[in-house]
Coordinates of C-alpha atoms in Angstrom, one line a residue:
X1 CA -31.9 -19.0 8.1
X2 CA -28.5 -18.1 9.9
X3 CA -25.8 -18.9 8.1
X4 CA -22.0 -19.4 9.5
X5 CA -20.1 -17.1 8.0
X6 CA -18.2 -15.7 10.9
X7 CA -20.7 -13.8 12.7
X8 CA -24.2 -16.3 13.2
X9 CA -27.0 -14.1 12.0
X10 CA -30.4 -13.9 14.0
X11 CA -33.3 -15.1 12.3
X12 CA -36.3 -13.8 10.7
X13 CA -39.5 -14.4 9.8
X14 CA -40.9 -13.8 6.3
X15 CA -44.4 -13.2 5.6
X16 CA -46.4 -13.4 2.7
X17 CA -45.9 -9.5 1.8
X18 CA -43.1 -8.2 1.1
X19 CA -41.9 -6.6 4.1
X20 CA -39.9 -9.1 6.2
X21 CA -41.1 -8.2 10.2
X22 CA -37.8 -9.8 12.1
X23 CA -38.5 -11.6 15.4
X24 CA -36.7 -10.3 18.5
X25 CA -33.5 -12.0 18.4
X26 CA -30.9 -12.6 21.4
X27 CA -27.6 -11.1 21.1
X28 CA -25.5 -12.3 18.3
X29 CA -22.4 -14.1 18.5
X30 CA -18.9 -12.8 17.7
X31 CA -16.6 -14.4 15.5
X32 CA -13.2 -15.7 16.3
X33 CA -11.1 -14.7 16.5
X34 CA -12.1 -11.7 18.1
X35 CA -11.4 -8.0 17.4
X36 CA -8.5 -7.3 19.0
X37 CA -10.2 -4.9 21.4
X38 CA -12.1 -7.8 22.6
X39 CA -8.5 -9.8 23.4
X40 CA -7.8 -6.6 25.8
X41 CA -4.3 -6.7 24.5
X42 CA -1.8 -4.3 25.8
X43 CA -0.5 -2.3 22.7
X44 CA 3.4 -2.4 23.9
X45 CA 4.4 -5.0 26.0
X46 CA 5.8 -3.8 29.8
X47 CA 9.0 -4.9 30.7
X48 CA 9.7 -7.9 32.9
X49 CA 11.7 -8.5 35.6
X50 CA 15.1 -10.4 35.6
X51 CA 14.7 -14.0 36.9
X52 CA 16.3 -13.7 40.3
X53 CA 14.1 -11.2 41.2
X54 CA 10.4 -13.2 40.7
X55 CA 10.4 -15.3 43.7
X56 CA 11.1 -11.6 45.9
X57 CA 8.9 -10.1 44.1
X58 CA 6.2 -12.7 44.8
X59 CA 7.5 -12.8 48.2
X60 CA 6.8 -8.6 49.0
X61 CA 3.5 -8.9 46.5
X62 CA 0.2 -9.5 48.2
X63 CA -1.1 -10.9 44.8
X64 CA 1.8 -12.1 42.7
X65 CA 0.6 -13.1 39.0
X66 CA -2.8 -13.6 40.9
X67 CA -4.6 -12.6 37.4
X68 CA -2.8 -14.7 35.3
X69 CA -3.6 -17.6 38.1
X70 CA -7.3 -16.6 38.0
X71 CA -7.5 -17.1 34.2
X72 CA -5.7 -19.9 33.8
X73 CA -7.8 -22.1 36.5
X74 CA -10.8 -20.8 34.0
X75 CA -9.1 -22.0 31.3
X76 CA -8.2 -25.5 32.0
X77 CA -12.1 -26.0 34.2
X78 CA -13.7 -24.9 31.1
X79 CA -11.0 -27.0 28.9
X80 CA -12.0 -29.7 31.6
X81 CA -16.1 -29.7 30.8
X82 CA -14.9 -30.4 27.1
X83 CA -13.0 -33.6 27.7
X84 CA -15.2 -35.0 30.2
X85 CA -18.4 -35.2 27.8
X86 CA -15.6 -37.2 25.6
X87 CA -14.7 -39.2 27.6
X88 CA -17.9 -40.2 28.6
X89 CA -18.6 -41.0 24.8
X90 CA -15.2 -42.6 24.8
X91 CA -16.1 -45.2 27.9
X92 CA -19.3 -45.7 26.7
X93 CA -18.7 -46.8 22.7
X94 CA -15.6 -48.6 24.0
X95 CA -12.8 -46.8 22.3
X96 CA -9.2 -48.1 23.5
X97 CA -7.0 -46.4 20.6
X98 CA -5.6 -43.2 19.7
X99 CA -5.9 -42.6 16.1
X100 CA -5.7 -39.2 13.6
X101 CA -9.6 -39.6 13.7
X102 CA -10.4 -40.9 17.4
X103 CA -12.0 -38.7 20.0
X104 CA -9.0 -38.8 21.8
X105 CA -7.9 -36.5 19.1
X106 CA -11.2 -34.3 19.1
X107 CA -10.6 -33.9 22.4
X108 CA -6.7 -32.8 22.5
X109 CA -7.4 -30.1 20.1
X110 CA -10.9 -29.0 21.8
X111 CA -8.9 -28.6 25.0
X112 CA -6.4 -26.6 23.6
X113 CA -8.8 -24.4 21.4
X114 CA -10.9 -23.4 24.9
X115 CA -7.5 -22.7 26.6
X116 CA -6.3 -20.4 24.2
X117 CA -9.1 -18.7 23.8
X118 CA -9.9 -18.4 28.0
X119 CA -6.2 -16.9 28.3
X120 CA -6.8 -14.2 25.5
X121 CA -10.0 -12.8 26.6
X122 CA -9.1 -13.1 30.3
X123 CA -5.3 -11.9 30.4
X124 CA -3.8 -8.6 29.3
X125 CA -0.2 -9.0 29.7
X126 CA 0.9 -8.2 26.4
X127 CA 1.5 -10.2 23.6
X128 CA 0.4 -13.7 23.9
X129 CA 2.7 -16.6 23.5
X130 CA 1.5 -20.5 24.2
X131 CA 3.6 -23.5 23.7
X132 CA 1.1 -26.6 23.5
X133 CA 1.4 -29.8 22.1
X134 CA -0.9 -29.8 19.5
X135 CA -1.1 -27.8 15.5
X136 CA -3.5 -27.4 12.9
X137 CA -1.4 -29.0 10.4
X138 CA -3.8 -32.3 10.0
X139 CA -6.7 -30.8 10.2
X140 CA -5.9 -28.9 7.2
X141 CA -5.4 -32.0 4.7
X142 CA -7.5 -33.6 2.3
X143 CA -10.2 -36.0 4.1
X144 CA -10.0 -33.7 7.5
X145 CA -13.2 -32.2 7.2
X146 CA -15.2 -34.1 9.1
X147 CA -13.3 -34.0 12.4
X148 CA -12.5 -30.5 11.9
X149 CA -16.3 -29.6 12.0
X150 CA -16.9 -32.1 14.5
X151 CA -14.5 -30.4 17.0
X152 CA -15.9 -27.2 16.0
X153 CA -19.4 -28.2 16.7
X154 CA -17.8 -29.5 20.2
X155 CA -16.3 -26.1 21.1
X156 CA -19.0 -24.4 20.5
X157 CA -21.7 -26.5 22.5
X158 CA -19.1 -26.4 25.3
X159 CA -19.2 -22.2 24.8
X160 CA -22.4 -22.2 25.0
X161 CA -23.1 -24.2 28.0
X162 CA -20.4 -22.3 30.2
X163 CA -22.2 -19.1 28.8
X164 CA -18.4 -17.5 29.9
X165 CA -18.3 -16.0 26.3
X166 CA -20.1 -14.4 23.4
X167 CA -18.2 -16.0 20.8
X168 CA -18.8 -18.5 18.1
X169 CA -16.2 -20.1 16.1
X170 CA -15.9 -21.1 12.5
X171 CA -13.8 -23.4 11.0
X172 CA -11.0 -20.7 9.9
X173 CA -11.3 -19.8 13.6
X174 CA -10.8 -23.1 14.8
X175 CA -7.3 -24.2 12.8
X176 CA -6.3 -20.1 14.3
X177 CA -6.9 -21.5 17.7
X178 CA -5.1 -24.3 17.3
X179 CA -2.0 -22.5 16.0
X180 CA -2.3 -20.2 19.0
X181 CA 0.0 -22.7 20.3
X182 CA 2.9 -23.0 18.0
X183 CA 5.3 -20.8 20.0
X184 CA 8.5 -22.4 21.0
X185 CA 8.9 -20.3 24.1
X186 CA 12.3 -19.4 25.2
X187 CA 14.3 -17.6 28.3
X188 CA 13.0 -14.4 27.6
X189 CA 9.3 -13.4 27.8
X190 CA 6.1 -14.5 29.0
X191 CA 4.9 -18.1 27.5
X192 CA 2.0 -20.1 28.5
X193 CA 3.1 -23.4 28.3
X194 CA -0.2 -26.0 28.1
X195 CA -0.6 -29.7 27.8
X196 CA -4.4 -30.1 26.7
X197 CA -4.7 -33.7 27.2
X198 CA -1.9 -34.9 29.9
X199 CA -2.4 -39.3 29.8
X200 CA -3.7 -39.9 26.7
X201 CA -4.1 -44.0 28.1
X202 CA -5.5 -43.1 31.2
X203 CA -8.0 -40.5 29.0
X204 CA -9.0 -43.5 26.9
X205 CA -9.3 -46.1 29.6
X206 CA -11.6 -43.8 31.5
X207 CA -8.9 -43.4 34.1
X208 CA -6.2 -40.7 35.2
X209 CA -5.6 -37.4 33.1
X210 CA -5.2 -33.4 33.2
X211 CA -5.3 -30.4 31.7
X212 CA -2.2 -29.0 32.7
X213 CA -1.0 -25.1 32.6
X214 CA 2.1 -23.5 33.7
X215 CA 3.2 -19.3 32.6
X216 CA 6.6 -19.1 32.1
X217 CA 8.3 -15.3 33.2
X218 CA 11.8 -15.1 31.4
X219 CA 12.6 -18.6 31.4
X220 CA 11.0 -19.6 35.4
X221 CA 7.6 -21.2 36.0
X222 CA 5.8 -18.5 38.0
X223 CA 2.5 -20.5 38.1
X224 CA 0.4 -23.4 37.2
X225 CA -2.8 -25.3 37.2
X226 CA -4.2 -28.9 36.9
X227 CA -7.0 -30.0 36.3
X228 CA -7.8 -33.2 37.2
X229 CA -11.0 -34.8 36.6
X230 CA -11.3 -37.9 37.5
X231 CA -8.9 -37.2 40.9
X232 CA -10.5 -37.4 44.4
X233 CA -10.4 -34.4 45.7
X234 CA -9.6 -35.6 48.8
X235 CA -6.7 -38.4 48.9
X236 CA -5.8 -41.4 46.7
X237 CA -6.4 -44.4 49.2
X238 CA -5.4 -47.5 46.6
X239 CA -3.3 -48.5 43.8
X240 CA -5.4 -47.6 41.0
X241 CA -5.8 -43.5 42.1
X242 CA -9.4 -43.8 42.5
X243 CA -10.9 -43.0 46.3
X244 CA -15.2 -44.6 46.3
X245 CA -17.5 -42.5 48.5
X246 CA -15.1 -39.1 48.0
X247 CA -16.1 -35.9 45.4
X248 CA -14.1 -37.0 42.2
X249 CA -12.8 -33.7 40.4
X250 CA -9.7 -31.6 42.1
X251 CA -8.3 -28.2 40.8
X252 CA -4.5 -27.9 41.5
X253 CA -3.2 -24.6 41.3
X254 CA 0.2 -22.5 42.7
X255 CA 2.0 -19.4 42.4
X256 CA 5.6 -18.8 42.8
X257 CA 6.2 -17.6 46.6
X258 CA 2.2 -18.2 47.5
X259 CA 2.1 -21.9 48.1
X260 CA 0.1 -24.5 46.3
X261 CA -3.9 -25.0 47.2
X262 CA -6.4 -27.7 45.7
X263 CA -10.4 -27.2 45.3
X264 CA -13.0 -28.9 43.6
X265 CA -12.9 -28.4 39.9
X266 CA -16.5 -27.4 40.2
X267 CA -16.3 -25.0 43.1
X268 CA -14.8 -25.0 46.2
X269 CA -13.2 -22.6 48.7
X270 CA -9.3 -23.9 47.9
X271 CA -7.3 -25.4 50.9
X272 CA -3.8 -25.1 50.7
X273 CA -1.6 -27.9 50.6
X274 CA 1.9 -29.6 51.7
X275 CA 3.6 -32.4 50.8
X276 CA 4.2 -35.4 53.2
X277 CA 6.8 -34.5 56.3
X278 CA 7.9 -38.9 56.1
X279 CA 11.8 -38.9 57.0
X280 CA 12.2 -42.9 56.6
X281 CA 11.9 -44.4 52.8
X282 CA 10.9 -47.4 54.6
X283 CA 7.1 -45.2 55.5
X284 CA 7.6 -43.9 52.0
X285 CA 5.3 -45.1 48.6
X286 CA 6.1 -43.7 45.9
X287 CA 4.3 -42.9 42.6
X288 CA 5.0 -44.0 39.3
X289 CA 3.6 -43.8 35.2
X290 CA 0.8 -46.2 34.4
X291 CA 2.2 -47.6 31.3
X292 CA 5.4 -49.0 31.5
X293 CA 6.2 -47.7 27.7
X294 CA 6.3 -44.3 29.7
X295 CA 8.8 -45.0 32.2
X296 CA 11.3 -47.8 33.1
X297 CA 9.3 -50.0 35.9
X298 CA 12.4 -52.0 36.9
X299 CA 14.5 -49.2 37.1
X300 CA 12.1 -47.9 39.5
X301 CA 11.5 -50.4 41.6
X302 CA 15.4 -51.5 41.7
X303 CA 14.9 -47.8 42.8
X304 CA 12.6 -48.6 45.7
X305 CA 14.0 -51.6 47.0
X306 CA 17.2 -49.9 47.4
X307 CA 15.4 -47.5 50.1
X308 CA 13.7 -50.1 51.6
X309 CA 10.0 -48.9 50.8
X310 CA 7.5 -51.4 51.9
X311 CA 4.4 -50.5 50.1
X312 CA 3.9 -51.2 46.3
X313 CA 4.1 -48.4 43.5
X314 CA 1.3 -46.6 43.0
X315 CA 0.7 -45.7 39.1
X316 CA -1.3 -43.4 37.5
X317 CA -1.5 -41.6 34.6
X318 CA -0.5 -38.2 33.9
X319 CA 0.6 -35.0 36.4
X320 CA -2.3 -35.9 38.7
X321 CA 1.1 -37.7 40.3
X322 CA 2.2 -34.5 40.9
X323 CA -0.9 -33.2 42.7
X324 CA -1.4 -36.3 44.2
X325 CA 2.4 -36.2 45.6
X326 CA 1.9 -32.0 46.4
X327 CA -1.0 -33.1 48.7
X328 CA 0.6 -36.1 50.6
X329 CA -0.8 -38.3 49.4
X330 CA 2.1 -40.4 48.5
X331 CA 5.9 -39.2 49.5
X332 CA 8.2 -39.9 46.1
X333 CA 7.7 -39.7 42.4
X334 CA 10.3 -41.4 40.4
X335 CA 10.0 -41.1 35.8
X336 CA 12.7 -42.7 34.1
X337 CA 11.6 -42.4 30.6
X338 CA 13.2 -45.3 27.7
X339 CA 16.5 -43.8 26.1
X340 CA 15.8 -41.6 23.2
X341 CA 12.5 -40.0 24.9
X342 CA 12.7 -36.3 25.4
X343 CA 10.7 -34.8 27.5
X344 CA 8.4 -32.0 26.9
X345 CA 8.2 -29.0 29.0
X346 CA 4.1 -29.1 29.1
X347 CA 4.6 -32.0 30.4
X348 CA 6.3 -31.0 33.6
X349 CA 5.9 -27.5 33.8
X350 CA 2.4 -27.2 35.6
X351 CA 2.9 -30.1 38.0
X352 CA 6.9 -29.4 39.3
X353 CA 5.9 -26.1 40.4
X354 CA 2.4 -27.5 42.5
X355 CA 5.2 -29.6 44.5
X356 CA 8.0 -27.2 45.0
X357 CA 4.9 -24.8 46.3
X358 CA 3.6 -27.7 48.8
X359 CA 7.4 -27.8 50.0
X360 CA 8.8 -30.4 48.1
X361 CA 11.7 -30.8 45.3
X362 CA 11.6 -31.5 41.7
X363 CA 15.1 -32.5 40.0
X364 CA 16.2 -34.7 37.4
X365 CA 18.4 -37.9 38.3
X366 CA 21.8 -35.4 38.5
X367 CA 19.8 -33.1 41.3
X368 CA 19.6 -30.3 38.9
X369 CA 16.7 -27.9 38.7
X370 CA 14.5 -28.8 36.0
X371 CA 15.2 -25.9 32.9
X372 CA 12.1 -24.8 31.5
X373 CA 13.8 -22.1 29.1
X374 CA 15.3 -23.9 26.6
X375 CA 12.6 -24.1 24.1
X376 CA 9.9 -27.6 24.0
X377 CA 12.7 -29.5 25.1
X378 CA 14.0 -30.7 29.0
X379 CA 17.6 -30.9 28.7
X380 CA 18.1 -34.0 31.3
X381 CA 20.3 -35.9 33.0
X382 CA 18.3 -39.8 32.4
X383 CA 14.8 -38.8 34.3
X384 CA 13.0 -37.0 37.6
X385 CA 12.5 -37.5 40.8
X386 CA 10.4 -35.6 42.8
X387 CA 9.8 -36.0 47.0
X388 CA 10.1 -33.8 50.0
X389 CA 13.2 -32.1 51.5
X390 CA 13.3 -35.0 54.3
X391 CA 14.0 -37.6 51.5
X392 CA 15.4 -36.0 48.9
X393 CA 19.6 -36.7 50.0
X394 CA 19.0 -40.4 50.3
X395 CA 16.8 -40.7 47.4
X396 CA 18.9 -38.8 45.3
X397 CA 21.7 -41.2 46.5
X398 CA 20.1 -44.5 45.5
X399 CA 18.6 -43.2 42.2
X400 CA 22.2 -42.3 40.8
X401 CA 23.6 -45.5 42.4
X402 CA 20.8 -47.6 40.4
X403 CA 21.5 -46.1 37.3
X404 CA 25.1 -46.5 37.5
X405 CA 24.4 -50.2 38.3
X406 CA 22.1 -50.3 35.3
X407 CA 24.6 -48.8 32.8
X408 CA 27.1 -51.0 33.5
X409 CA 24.6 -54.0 33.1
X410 CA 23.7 -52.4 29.8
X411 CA 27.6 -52.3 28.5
X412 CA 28.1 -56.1 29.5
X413 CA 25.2 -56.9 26.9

């Protein structure tokens, strides 16, 4: 009988002599992690290019970082086929509640193992750096055991079905995978930055999520994905992001200097993409979180009322607002997280760059360039905004004049 022990072991018949005839067996899977000839890892890593020059380099390049871009939308589909058979589980026994042993969680780290492992066989850009959300740290305690081979049972079905990869990982393999993505990233370097399991709420309510991915080149984001599963791929025609009759699944993906496109997430010639051309807030909706624990609602729509927008928020979990918005389908996105949240860079990284590629502008409340080298941190001034070039002065006007009005409530308390 095969046994796991790294490498899975073909099988063979015994027969009542004593000479064992083996069967014809298919190929046998590789352990991970792989050798590191299989990772096709450069042995020194090249030098990179100072961060002015990127965006002119992508400019004069016919196919700026168009290999990393290739196997990072292979990365987050196949991270995608993971966390829609849980999901589906998820809707189905009625889970509404993200605990250390929920599928939520099976799915968060099965996301993030397929990732790491995509980018690692796919890329060979030297040394491989990824900053993600999630560690092995719980997995390895006392009473972890069954999740831990629950998720590695997952990861493997899901290798299997893609058929992508002769690999087959253990449980040692799977807590390596996992710590593929302790990095903390940095101003120097190349660092994949990945949120495995963007809306956790939506995930769970059978709404709103992605997978999203973002390559950092000496401190810039030069590309990103999302993955968006449960997105039209279309447009979002009411308030709860969901469009009936349309193909559900869209694949956001940009490149610094190349534009933003969106396909299916299960094939699709891509279509490139723009945000909304709207000059008058009044014509303008604007997207918001979900969950109002995630952002401040009446800041918001103080926010909105300000600018005269007519039409009603519409909220969704996770950066399929920032697709959504890169698309036109809506024309503002406003996140005003509750003082004392920091933001993360996975969860910005990916989706900032799909809208400044569609044309549009990502800042926080100040109008400063969102700083994605500074570590897992955003260094920001209250929240972001994000909207085209049209709206941006005025919007940028009325957010600072809101938040002004709502410190000064805030000191009279």
């Amino acid at each position: 009988m095969a046994a796991r022990v790294g490498l899975l072991l073909p099988h063979a018949l015994l027969v009542s002599s004593s000479r064992a005839l083996p069967l014809p067996t298919p190929r046998a899977r590789l352990p991970y992690p792989p050798p590191p000839i299989l990772l096709r890892r450069a042995s020194s890593r090249p030098r990179r290019a100072s961060p002015r020059l990127l965006a002119v380099r992508a400019m004069s390049s016919g196919n700026p970082y168009a290999a990393e871009l290739a196997a990072a939308k292979k990365a987050v589909t196949l991270a995608a086929r993971l966390c829609k058979t849980v999901q589906q589980d998820i809707v189905h026994s009625g889970v509404q509640a993200k605990a250390d042993k929920s599928p939520v969680t099976v799915a968060d780290y099965g996301s993030q193992i397929l990732v790491s492992l995509a980018l690692k066989m796919d890329v060979s850009s030297g040394p491989f750096s990824l900053v993600a959300e999630e560690d092995s740290e719980e997995l390895r305690k006392e009473g972890a055991e069954e999740i831990l081979e629950e998720i590695t049972d997952l990861v493997n079905e899901t290798i299997v079905d893609d058929g992508s990869y002769n690999i087959s990982f253990t449980k040692e393999g799977i807590l390596s995978a996992i710590d593929d993505g302790k990095s903390e990233g940095g101003p120097s370097g190349r660092h994949w930055v990945l949120d495995p399991i963007d809306g956790t709420k939506g995930f769970l309510r059978g709404g709103q999520y992605a997978i999203a991915l973002a390559l950092l080149d000496e401190g810039k984001v030069v590309l990103g994905v999302l993955a968006c599963p449960n997105l039209p791929l279309s447009s979002i025609n009411n308030l709860n992001g969901n469009s009936s009759g349309d193909q559900v699944g869209a694949l956001f993906s940009a490149r610094i200097g190349c534009g933003a496109e969106v396909e299916s997430l299960y094939g699709s010639p891509p279509q490139k993409i723009s945000v909304c051309s709207i000059d008058n807030p009044v014509n303008a909706s604007f997207f918001e979180s979900y969950e109002s624990a995630h952002s401040m609602h009446d800041l918001t729509g103080s926010i909105a009322e300000k600018l005269g927008v007519q039409a009603p928020p519409v909220r969704i979990d996770s950066q399929a607002k920032y697709g959504a918005l890169a698309r036109g389908d809506g024309a503002i996105y406003l996140r005003f997280p509750h003082k004392g949240y920091r933001e993360k860079i996975w969860d910005h990284a990916a989706g900032s760059i799909v809208v400044t590629e569609a044309g549009g502008i990502v800042t926080d409340a100040a109008g400063n360039d969102l700083d994605f080298s500074k570590g897992r941190f955003l260094d920001l001034n209250t929240g972001i905004i994000a909207t085209n070039k049209n709206l941006m002065p005025s919007l940028l006007k009325v957010v600072q004049e809101a938040i002004e009005e709502t410190n000064q409530t805030a000191s009279l308390l």
